[in-house]
Amino acid sequence: MGIKDLRVKGGRLRATIEELARIGGTAGGGMHRLTLTEEDRQARDRFVHWLRELGLEITIDEMGNIFGKRQGRNPQRAMVLSGSHLDTQPKGGRFDGILGVTGALEALRTIHENRIETERTIAIVNWTDEEGTRFAPAMLGSGVWAGHFDRDWAYSRADVSGIRFGEALEKIGYRGKAPARKWPVHAYYEYHIEQGPVLEKVGKRIGVPRGILGITWSDAYVEGEANQAGPTPMNARRDALVAAAEMIIRVNELPAEMGGDLVATVGEIQNSPNSRNIIPDRVRFTVDIRSWDDSFRNRATEAIKKEFIQISQKRGCPVKMETIWEISHTEFDSNLVGRVEKTASQLGHSNYSMVSGAGHDAAYVCRVAPTAMIFVPSIGGRSHVEVETTRWEDCEAGANVLLHCLLQSANE
Ligand code: GLV
Ligand code: MN
Ligand code: MN
C-alpha cells in the first residue's frame, strides 16, 4: 500500500469524539466544558493519555497549551503542526474544536500504525481557552504562543466570579514549564466544523476557507438608579436595563443599515441587583462585531458607541463602552489553501472556497506561520449549541484531507 492510499479509521475517530463528549456532556446532548474547569482537566488528561499511547513527546507550556510531537527524520527542520481546542461554550456542541484535536490525533494514529516516517516532525496541539467565554478574550493560548498577548496579562484575566486565569490554570495542574513562545512552524492546519450554513446550502463536503473575519469585542456598562418598583413613578426613573435594552436593539439593527457582511451580537448580560421589584441600576453586556473589512468593522464599532451615548443621554443613564479585544481579518497562506483544495479533490471530495465567520486559533498562528483550515458541514448550520452536529462520514472525509495535507507538508 502506497502512502497515497493511506486512510484514517472513521470509526476510531468517532469513538474518540464520543469518549470526549462524556466529559462535561449535557442532558441535551451537547457539551459544557468551560476552559480551565475540572471538566477541562479531565479532557486534557484523556488527551495526554492518548498522546502517551502513541509515544509522542509531550510538552505543556506555561499557558497550558499541550503539544504532542512525533519526530521526523530531520527534527532540526521546522515542524508541521495541527490541532484546535477542547474547551467548549456553555451548552455548546461536541464538535467545535474537538474535531480538530481528535482529527489530528486520528491522522497521527494512522501515520503511526502504518510506520510512516516523515522528513519533518509532526506535532498536534490543544490550545487553551479558544472560546473566551470564561476568560475573555478568545484564543488566549494561541495568542500568547504567537506573541500577540503578554503571558502575565493573560494570567490576570478574570472570570465573572473574580477567579484569575493564572489561578485556574494552576488549580487544574496544567501550568507547564515550557515557555509559551512560538517556534518555527513550517505549516499549521486546523481542521474544524464550518459552524454555518454555507456548505450545506451549496452541497459540498469540504470547505476551504481563505481566511477569517475580523472581530471586535466590547463590554458596555450602563448605570441607572435603583429604586422600588411600586412607588416610583414611571417619569422619575433612570432604569439601566431599559437603556441597555434600547442599545441592544440598535446593535441588532446596525448590520442591516450598514450593509456588507457585518454581523453584530449581544450574547452576555449581567443585570444588577436583578430583583423583580427593584429598578435596575447597573447592567453590563457584551458586543461582538465582525466583518472581513477591518475599517468597516471599526466604523461600525464607532457608530455603536455614538448611538449608546445618545441613548444614555436620553435616558439619564451614563454608559461606558470598552473595547477589550480586536483582531483584524486573517488571510491564510495561499499555497496551503491550494493544497487543501487539491487534496480534497484528489480524495474525491467536492469542495468550496469560503470565508470563516467563526474565530479560530488559526488566526493567531497564521500571523507567525503558514496556515490553512479544513471545514466540514454543520448540519442545519447550527453551532455553539447542544444540537451542533456533523455527519460521521464528513468527519472522516475531512480527517483524510488533513492526513494527506500533513503528510505532504511533512515530506517537503
Ligand atoms: C469562537 O468560537 C468564535 O467565533 O467566537
Ligand atoms: Mn472552535
Ligand atoms: Mn467555538
Tab-separated table of C-alpha atoms and ligand atoms in Angstrom:
chain	number	residue	atom	x	y	z
A	1	MET	CA	0.000	0.000	0.000
A	2	GLY	CA	1.427	3.347	-1.050
A	3	ILE	CA	1.288	6.418	1.122
A	4	LYS	CA	-1.424	7.853	-1.185
A	5	ASP	CA	-3.763	5.019	-0.207
A	6	LEU	CA	-3.459	5.696	3.493
A	7	ARG	CA	-6.803	6.431	5.191
A	8	VAL	CA	-7.869	7.260	8.734
A	9	LYS	CA	-10.233	4.980	10.649
A	10	GLY	CA	-13.551	6.806	10.790
A	11	GLY	CA	-14.928	4.517	13.497
A	12	ARG	CA	-11.977	5.207	15.768
A	13	LEU	CA	-12.320	8.959	15.233
A	14	ARG	CA	-15.998	8.721	16.140
A	15	ALA	CA	-15.264	6.680	19.281
A	16	THR	CA	-12.688	9.269	20.370
A	17	ILE	CA	-15.131	12.152	19.887
A	18	GLU	CA	-17.828	10.213	21.742
A	19	GLU	CA	-15.478	9.474	24.619
A	20	LEU	CA	-14.615	13.153	24.986
A	21	ALA	CA	-18.307	14.036	24.754
A	22	ARG	CA	-18.856	12.218	28.044
A	23	ILE	CA	-16.622	14.714	29.878
A	24	GLY	CA	-18.915	17.640	30.550
A	25	GLY	CA	-21.705	16.212	28.400
A	26	THR	CA	-25.139	17.798	28.895
A	27	ALA	CA	-28.567	16.172	29.131
A	28	GLY	CA	-29.420	17.867	25.830
A	29	GLY	CA	-26.628	16.014	24.003
A	30	GLY	CA	-24.166	18.895	23.994
A	31	MET	CA	-21.079	19.905	25.935
A	32	HIS	CA	-20.482	22.197	28.871
A	33	ARG	CA	-16.711	22.209	29.329
A	34	LEU	CA	-15.572	25.733	30.008
A	35	THR	CA	-11.862	26.379	29.882
A	36	LEU	CA	-9.708	25.518	32.931
A	37	THR	CA	-12.545	23.831	34.822
A	38	GLU	CA	-12.494	20.334	36.316
A	39	GLU	CA	-14.109	19.038	33.098
A	40	ASP	CA	-11.397	20.680	31.022
A	41	ARG	CA	-8.785	18.995	33.245
A	42	GLN	CA	-10.372	15.595	32.670
A	43	ALA	CA	-10.483	16.104	28.898
A	44	ARG	CA	-6.830	17.191	28.946
A	45	ASP	CA	-5.862	14.113	30.973
A	46	ARG	CA	-7.561	11.931	28.372
A	47	PHE	CA	-5.790	13.750	25.541
A	48	VAL	CA	-2.385	13.394	27.257
A	49	HIS	CA	-3.109	9.681	27.792
A	50	TRP	CA	-3.751	9.272	24.050
A	51	LEU	CA	-0.574	11.185	23.205
A	52	ARG	CA	1.377	8.842	25.500
A	53	GLU	CA	-0.152	5.786	23.830
A	54	LEU	CA	1.379	6.983	20.575
A	55	GLY	CA	4.756	7.521	22.242
A	56	LEU	CA	4.697	11.221	21.385
A	57	GLU	CA	6.967	13.707	23.114
A	58	ILE	CA	4.637	15.786	25.268
A	59	THR	CA	5.210	19.464	26.029
A	60	ILE	CA	2.912	21.550	28.203
A	61	ASP	CA	3.667	25.241	28.125
A	62	GLU	CA	3.035	27.949	30.703
A	63	MET	CA	-0.344	28.736	29.088
A	64	GLY	CA	-1.414	25.118	29.387
A	65	ASN	CA	-1.173	24.547	25.632
A	66	ILE	CA	-0.465	20.827	25.158
A	67	PHE	CA	1.725	19.601	22.300
A	68	GLY	CA	2.486	16.022	21.244
A	69	LYS	CA	5.423	15.674	18.849
A	70	ARG	CA	6.314	12.808	16.566
A	71	GLN	CA	9.906	13.094	15.480
A	72	GLY	CA	10.710	13.362	11.806
A	73	ARG	CA	13.903	12.180	10.128
A	74	ASN	CA	15.108	15.773	10.222
A	75	PRO	CA	13.988	17.161	13.567
A	76	GLN	CA	16.052	20.315	13.055
A	77	ARG	CA	13.715	21.367	10.251
A	78	ALA	CA	10.617	23.431	11.078
A	79	MET	CA	7.800	21.128	12.135
A	80	VAL	CA	4.265	20.700	10.873
A	81	LEU	CA	1.554	21.463	13.438
A	82	SER	CA	-2.161	20.684	13.654
A	83	GLY	CA	-4.855	20.922	16.302
A	84	SER	CA	-7.574	23.073	17.788
A	85	HIS	CA	-9.243	23.259	21.230
A	86	LEU	CA	-11.016	21.023	23.748
A	87	ASP	CA	-12.790	23.789	25.682
A	88	THR	CA	-16.409	24.450	24.769
A	89	GLN	CA	-19.120	27.053	25.033
A	90	PRO	CA	-21.705	26.833	27.843
A	91	LYS	CA	-24.219	24.304	26.487
A	92	GLY	CA	-22.118	24.081	23.343
A	93	GLY	CA	-21.555	21.263	20.900
A	94	ARG	CA	-19.495	18.070	20.677
A	95	PHE	CA	-17.575	19.056	17.552
A	96	ASP	CA	-16.421	22.671	17.805
A	97	GLY	CA	-12.639	22.465	18.358
A	98	ILE	CA	-12.853	18.827	19.389
A	99	LEU	CA	-12.943	17.623	15.783
A	100	GLY	CA	-9.690	19.492	15.078
A	101	VAL	CA	-7.872	17.937	18.033
A	102	THR	CA	-9.229	14.407	17.516
A	103	GLY	CA	-8.849	14.676	13.724
A	104	ALA	CA	-5.153	15.490	14.133
A	105	LEU	CA	-4.857	12.660	16.680
A	106	GLU	CA	-6.502	10.242	14.244
A	107	ALA	CA	-4.148	11.351	11.458
A	108	LEU	CA	-1.140	10.719	13.717
A	109	ARG	CA	-2.549	7.367	14.838
A	110	THR	CA	-2.838	6.398	11.177
A	111	ILE	CA	0.707	7.532	10.401
A	112	HIS	CA	1.991	5.740	13.494
A	113	GLU	CA	0.325	2.369	12.975
A	114	ASN	CA	1.476	2.311	9.360
A	115	ARG	CA	5.039	3.057	10.493
A	116	ILE	CA	5.297	6.023	8.144
A	117	GLU	CA	8.417	8.105	8.549
A	118	THR	CA	8.249	11.784	7.687
A	119	GLU	CA	11.037	14.257	6.963
A	120	ARG	CA	9.746	16.822	9.398
A	121	THR	CA	8.382	16.384	12.884
A	122	ILE	CA	4.579	16.450	13.089
A	123	ALA	CA	3.017	17.861	16.263
A	124	ILE	CA	-0.551	18.057	17.484
A	125	VAL	CA	-1.840	20.715	19.821
A	126	ASN	CA	-4.706	21.502	22.177
A	127	TRP	CA	-4.761	25.294	22.615
A	128	THR	CA	-6.020	26.737	25.922
A	129	ASP	CA	-9.136	28.936	26.086
A	130	GLU	CA	-10.104	29.253	22.452
A	131	GLU	CA	-13.680	30.145	23.297
A	132	GLY	CA	-13.021	33.166	25.521
A	133	THR	CA	-16.315	32.561	27.330
A	134	ARG	CA	-14.909	32.167	30.822
A	135	PHE	CA	-11.765	34.242	30.320
A	136	ALA	CA	-12.045	36.833	27.550
A	137	PRO	CA	-10.658	37.391	25.019
A	138	ALA	CA	-10.797	34.281	22.875
A	139	MET	CA	-7.741	32.364	21.668
A	140	LEU	CA	-5.663	33.298	24.711
A	141	GLY	CA	-3.407	30.220	24.500
A	142	SER	CA	-2.529	30.552	20.835
A	143	GLY	CA	-2.431	34.349	21.161
A	144	VAL	CA	0.270	34.234	23.847
A	145	TRP	CA	2.151	31.499	21.979
A	146	ALA	CA	2.153	33.619	18.814
A	147	GLY	CA	3.432	36.656	20.744
A	148	HIS	CA	0.253	38.688	20.415
A	149	PHE	CA	-0.694	38.762	24.120
A	150	ASP	CA	1.568	39.073	27.119
A	151	ARG	CA	1.578	35.972	29.327
A	152	ASP	CA	1.072	37.824	32.597
A	153	TRP	CA	-1.754	39.861	31.138
A	154	ALA	CA	-3.390	36.565	30.139
A	155	TYR	CA	-2.860	35.230	33.686
A	156	SER	CA	-4.596	38.318	35.077
A	157	ARG	CA	-7.830	37.898	33.083
A	158	ALA	CA	-10.694	37.189	35.485
A	159	ASP	CA	-13.952	35.274	35.090
A	160	VAL	CA	-17.304	36.645	36.344
A	161	SER	CA	-16.634	35.319	39.846
A	162	GLY	CA	-13.233	37.036	40.008
A	163	ILE	CA	-11.072	33.919	39.572
A	164	ARG	CA	-7.973	34.691	37.515
A	165	PHE	CA	-6.814	32.675	34.528
A	166	GLY	CA	-3.418	32.030	36.199
A	167	GLU	CA	-5.055	30.651	39.360
A	168	ALA	CA	-7.450	28.435	37.413
A	169	LEU	CA	-4.619	27.078	35.268
A	170	GLU	CA	-2.571	26.284	38.383
A	171	LYS	CA	-5.556	24.661	40.069
A	172	ILE	CA	-6.163	22.136	37.297
A	173	GLY	CA	-2.422	21.308	37.240
A	174	TYR	CA	-1.778	22.372	33.668
A	175	ARG	CA	0.570	25.296	34.135
A	176	GLY	CA	3.522	23.788	32.295
A	177	LYS	CA	7.152	24.844	32.398
A	178	ALA	CA	7.875	25.319	28.697
A	179	PRO	CA	7.748	28.948	27.559
A	180	ALA	CA	4.546	29.770	25.680
A	181	ARG	CA	6.534	31.147	22.806
A	182	LYS	CA	6.324	30.436	19.114
A	183	TRP	CA	8.913	28.321	17.377
A	184	PRO	CA	9.415	27.832	13.648
A	185	VAL	CA	6.407	26.062	12.152
A	186	HIS	CA	6.535	25.008	8.514
A	187	ALA	CA	2.752	24.611	8.174
A	188	TYR	CA	-0.238	24.756	10.533
A	189	TYR	CA	-3.505	23.060	9.590
A	190	GLU	CA	-6.640	23.431	11.685
A	191	TYR	CA	-9.499	21.070	10.963
A	192	HIS	CA	-12.909	22.333	12.127
A	193	ILE	CA	-16.630	22.159	11.583
A	194	GLU	CA	-17.942	25.017	9.477
A	195	GLN	CA	-20.355	26.308	12.170
A	196	GLY	CA	-22.513	27.959	9.500
A	197	PRO	CA	-24.973	27.066	6.728
A	198	VAL	CA	-22.862	27.572	3.579
A	199	LEU	CA	-21.547	24.072	2.790
A	200	GLU	CA	-24.944	22.501	3.284
A	201	LYS	CA	-26.512	25.127	1.051
A	202	VAL	CA	-24.056	24.624	-1.815
A	203	GLY	CA	-23.999	20.845	-1.280
A	204	LYS	CA	-20.217	20.494	-0.878
A	205	ARG	CA	-18.354	18.284	1.530
A	206	ILE	CA	-15.112	20.139	2.249
A	207	GLY	CA	-14.899	23.861	2.959
A	208	VAL	CA	-11.658	25.585	2.085
A	209	PRO	CA	-11.546	28.889	3.974
A	210	ARG	CA	-9.481	31.722	2.520
A	211	GLY	CA	-9.443	33.370	5.917
A	212	ILE	CA	-11.399	34.561	8.935
A	213	LEU	CA	-13.466	37.682	9.580
A	214	GLY	CA	-12.016	40.396	11.829
A	215	ILE	CA	-13.606	40.652	15.280
A	216	THR	CA	-14.128	43.395	17.881
A	217	TRP	CA	-15.287	42.526	21.388
A	218	SER	CA	-16.530	45.316	23.637
A	219	ASP	CA	-18.084	45.495	27.092
A	220	ALA	CA	-20.753	48.099	27.810
A	221	TYR	CA	-21.520	49.292	31.356
A	222	VAL	CA	-24.784	51.191	31.900
A	223	GLU	CA	-25.625	52.975	35.137
A	224	GLY	CA	-29.053	53.957	36.430
A	225	GLU	CA	-30.684	54.496	39.796
A	226	ALA	CA	-32.119	51.630	41.811
A	227	ASN	CA	-35.492	52.171	43.399
A	228	GLN	CA	-38.708	50.464	44.494
A	229	ALA	CA	-40.709	49.063	41.562
A	230	GLY	CA	-44.054	50.020	43.101
A	231	PRO	CA	-43.983	53.573	44.461
A	232	THR	CA	-41.520	55.065	41.935
A	233	PRO	CA	-43.453	56.925	39.193
A	234	MET	CA	-42.586	55.995	35.619
A	235	ASN	CA	-41.390	59.504	34.826
A	236	ALA	CA	-38.979	59.524	37.775
A	237	ARG	CA	-36.854	56.579	36.769
A	238	ARG	CA	-33.359	56.002	35.450
A	239	ASP	CA	-33.671	52.364	34.516
A	240	ALA	CA	-30.304	50.929	33.404
A	241	LEU	CA	-31.881	47.790	31.960
A	242	VAL	CA	-34.307	49.696	29.756
A	243	ALA	CA	-31.446	51.848	28.445
A	244	ALA	CA	-29.420	48.670	27.797
A	245	ALA	CA	-32.389	47.095	26.017
A	246	GLU	CA	-32.596	50.005	23.607
A	247	MET	CA	-28.840	49.796	22.994
A	248	ILE	CA	-29.055	46.050	22.340
A	249	ILE	CA	-31.804	46.568	19.752
A	250	ARG	CA	-29.579	49.106	17.968
A	251	VAL	CA	-26.692	46.600	17.867
A	252	ASN	CA	-29.013	44.133	16.182
A	253	GLU	CA	-30.320	46.695	13.682
A	254	LEU	CA	-26.977	48.123	12.647
A	255	PRO	CA	-25.826	45.418	10.162
A	256	ALA	CA	-28.994	45.842	8.063
A	257	GLU	CA	-28.420	49.601	7.999
A	258	MET	CA	-24.699	49.458	7.202
A	259	GLY	CA	-24.907	46.534	4.788
A	260	GLY	CA	-21.991	44.390	3.635
A	261	ASP	CA	-21.035	41.294	5.601
A	262	LEU	CA	-21.329	42.959	9.014
A	263	VAL	CA	-22.695	40.859	11.893
A	264	ALA	CA	-23.295	42.178	15.414
A	265	THR	CA	-24.340	40.291	18.542
A	266	VAL	CA	-25.059	40.890	22.215
A	267	GLY	CA	-24.673	37.485	23.862
A	268	GLU	CA	-23.924	38.078	27.531
A	269	ILE	CA	-25.605	40.330	30.053
A	270	GLN	CA	-25.480	40.961	33.804
A	271	ASN	CA	-28.228	42.944	35.449
A	272	SER	CA	-27.994	44.308	38.963
A	273	PRO	CA	-29.420	43.915	41.534
A	274	ASN	CA	-31.559	41.550	39.408
A	275	SER	CA	-34.663	41.550	41.533
A	276	ARG	CA	-38.178	41.657	40.052
A	277	ASN	CA	-39.209	44.590	42.247
A	278	ILE	CA	-36.134	46.809	42.015
A	279	ILE	CA	-35.465	49.194	39.122
A	280	PRO	CA	-32.045	48.049	37.855
A	281	ASP	CA	-29.091	50.350	38.474
A	282	ARG	CA	-26.230	48.513	36.754
A	283	VAL	CA	-26.073	46.494	33.562
A	284	ARG	CA	-23.091	45.059	31.779
A	285	PHE	CA	-23.384	43.493	28.351
A	286	THR	CA	-21.033	42.355	25.596
A	287	VAL	CA	-20.930	43.418	21.949
A	288	ASP	CA	-19.392	41.200	19.239
A	289	ILE	CA	-18.926	42.816	15.822
A	290	ARG	CA	-17.421	41.048	12.791
A	291	SER	CA	-16.601	41.765	9.161
A	292	TRP	CA	-13.955	40.869	6.591
A	293	ASP	CA	-13.405	44.597	6.062
A	294	ASP	CA	-11.473	45.905	9.075
A	295	SER	CA	-12.163	49.600	8.560
A	296	PHE	CA	-15.858	48.854	8.051
A	297	ARG	CA	-15.861	46.907	11.325
A	298	ASN	CA	-14.147	49.825	13.072
A	299	ARG	CA	-16.687	52.274	11.653
A	300	ALA	CA	-19.492	50.052	12.907
A	301	THR	CA	-17.970	49.964	16.404
A	302	GLU	CA	-17.677	53.764	16.409
A	303	ALA	CA	-21.277	54.114	15.191
A	304	ILE	CA	-22.483	51.871	18.018
A	305	LYS	CA	-20.545	53.903	20.585
A	306	LYS	CA	-22.187	57.127	19.355
A	307	GLU	CA	-25.645	55.573	19.486
A	308	PHE	CA	-25.050	54.297	23.004
A	309	ILE	CA	-24.132	57.808	24.141
A	310	GLN	CA	-27.304	59.267	22.603
A	311	ILE	CA	-29.482	56.623	24.275
A	312	SER	CA	-27.655	57.119	27.561
A	313	GLN	CA	-28.295	60.891	27.454
A	314	LYS	CA	-31.937	60.449	26.543
A	315	ARG	CA	-32.494	58.062	29.475
A	316	GLY	CA	-30.181	59.677	32.025
A	317	CYS	CA	-28.138	56.509	32.290
A	318	PRO	CA	-24.398	57.040	31.831
A	319	VAL	CA	-22.695	54.427	29.637
A	320	LYS	CA	-19.101	53.339	29.284
A	321	MET	CA	-18.067	51.151	26.360
A	322	GLU	CA	-14.676	49.470	26.440
A	323	THR	CA	-13.227	47.560	23.527
A	324	ILE	CA	-11.447	44.639	25.176
A	325	TRP	CA	-10.240	42.790	22.080
A	326	GLU	CA	-9.762	43.304	18.426
A	327	ILE	CA	-8.328	41.086	15.725
A	328	SER	CA	-8.129	42.128	12.104
A	329	HIS	CA	-9.253	39.716	9.399
A	330	THR	CA	-6.957	36.803	8.661
A	331	GLU	CA	-5.817	35.696	5.203
A	332	PHE	CA	-4.485	32.167	5.110
A	333	ASP	CA	-1.388	31.065	3.199
A	334	SER	CA	-2.354	30.718	-0.453
A	335	ASN	CA	-0.082	27.706	-1.039
A	336	LEU	CA	-1.556	25.791	1.875
A	337	VAL	CA	-5.100	26.785	0.927
A	338	GLY	CA	-4.360	25.490	-2.583
A	339	ARG	CA	-3.059	22.267	-1.087
A	340	VAL	CA	-6.230	21.723	0.950
A	341	GLU	CA	-8.324	22.289	-2.181
A	342	LYS	CA	-6.215	19.976	-4.330
A	343	THR	CA	-6.031	17.261	-1.695
A	344	ALA	CA	-9.795	17.315	-1.198
A	345	SER	CA	-10.273	16.945	-4.971
A	346	GLN	CA	-7.707	14.144	-5.200
A	347	LEU	CA	-9.560	12.273	-2.478
A	348	GLY	CA	-12.754	12.683	-4.490
A	349	HIS	CA	-14.440	15.213	-2.204
A	350	SER	CA	-16.390	18.163	-3.541
A	351	ASN	CA	-15.053	21.399	-2.076
A	352	TYR	CA	-15.860	25.041	-1.807
A	353	SER	CA	-13.849	28.203	-1.263
A	354	MET	CA	-15.284	30.338	1.539
A	355	VAL	CA	-14.576	32.599	4.484
A	356	SER	CA	-14.873	31.676	8.164
A	357	GLY	CA	-17.268	33.742	10.250
A	358	ALA	CA	-16.109	31.981	13.411
A	359	GLY	CA	-12.815	32.812	15.096
A	360	HIS	CA	-10.122	30.131	15.395
A	361	ASP	CA	-6.656	29.660	16.878
A	362	ALA	CA	-5.554	29.569	13.237
A	363	ALA	CA	-5.996	33.362	13.241
A	364	TYR	CA	-3.083	33.854	15.653
A	365	VAL	CA	-0.960	31.008	14.317
A	366	CYS	CA	-1.384	32.475	10.812
A	367	ARG	CA	0.416	35.613	11.984
A	368	VAL	CA	3.615	33.618	12.626
A	369	ALA	CA	3.425	30.552	10.346
A	370	PRO	CA	1.851	29.481	7.035
A	371	THR	CA	-1.662	28.386	7.951
A	372	ALA	CA	-4.796	26.887	6.402
A	373	MET	CA	-8.020	25.300	7.620
A	374	ILE	CA	-10.265	22.453	6.516
A	375	PHE	CA	-14.041	22.666	7.107
A	376	VAL	CA	-16.796	20.064	7.055
A	377	PRO	CA	-20.535	20.850	7.019
A	378	SER	CA	-22.534	21.639	10.157
A	379	ILE	CA	-25.998	20.118	9.911
A	380	GLY	CA	-28.595	22.876	9.744
A	381	GLY	CA	-25.771	25.390	10.131
A	382	ARG	CA	-26.144	25.086	13.930
A	383	SER	CA	-23.131	25.583	16.211
A	384	HIS	CA	-22.342	26.757	19.771
A	385	VAL	CA	-25.496	24.836	20.702
A	386	GLU	CA	-26.193	21.368	22.059
A	387	VAL	CA	-27.607	20.094	18.771
A	388	GLU	CA	-24.420	21.022	16.887
A	389	THR	CA	-23.584	18.047	14.701
A	390	THR	CA	-21.755	16.869	11.608
A	391	ARG	CA	-22.175	13.607	9.697
A	392	TRP	CA	-19.621	10.973	10.702
A	393	GLU	CA	-18.739	10.339	7.028
A	394	ASP	CA	-17.908	14.016	6.704
A	395	CYS	CA	-15.775	13.920	9.859
A	396	GLU	CA	-13.857	11.028	8.331
A	397	ALA	CA	-13.519	12.743	4.932
A	398	GLY	CA	-12.095	15.900	6.490
A	399	ALA	CA	-9.666	13.874	8.605
A	400	ASN	CA	-8.377	12.210	5.439
A	401	VAL	CA	-7.841	15.602	3.827
A	402	LEU	CA	-5.951	16.651	6.954
A	403	LEU	CA	-3.896	13.434	6.949
A	404	HIS	CA	-2.726	13.968	3.384
A	405	CYS	CA	-2.047	17.675	3.820
A	406	LEU	CA	0.073	16.846	6.885
A	407	LEU	CA	1.989	14.152	5.020
A	408	GLN	CA	2.706	16.432	2.067
A	409	SER	CA	3.897	19.299	4.264
A	410	ALA	CA	5.950	16.958	6.468
A	411	ASN	CA	7.767	15.485	3.476
A	412	GLU	CA	8.757	18.639	1.619
B	1	GLV	C1	-15.243	31.354	18.505
B	1	GLV	O1	-15.824	30.323	18.776
B	1	GLV	C2	-15.945	32.493	17.951
B	1	GLV	O2	-16.101	32.559	16.730
B	1	GLV	O3	-16.432	33.313	18.748
B	2	MN	MN	-13.741	26.333	17.591
B	3	MN	MN	-16.443	27.988	19.358
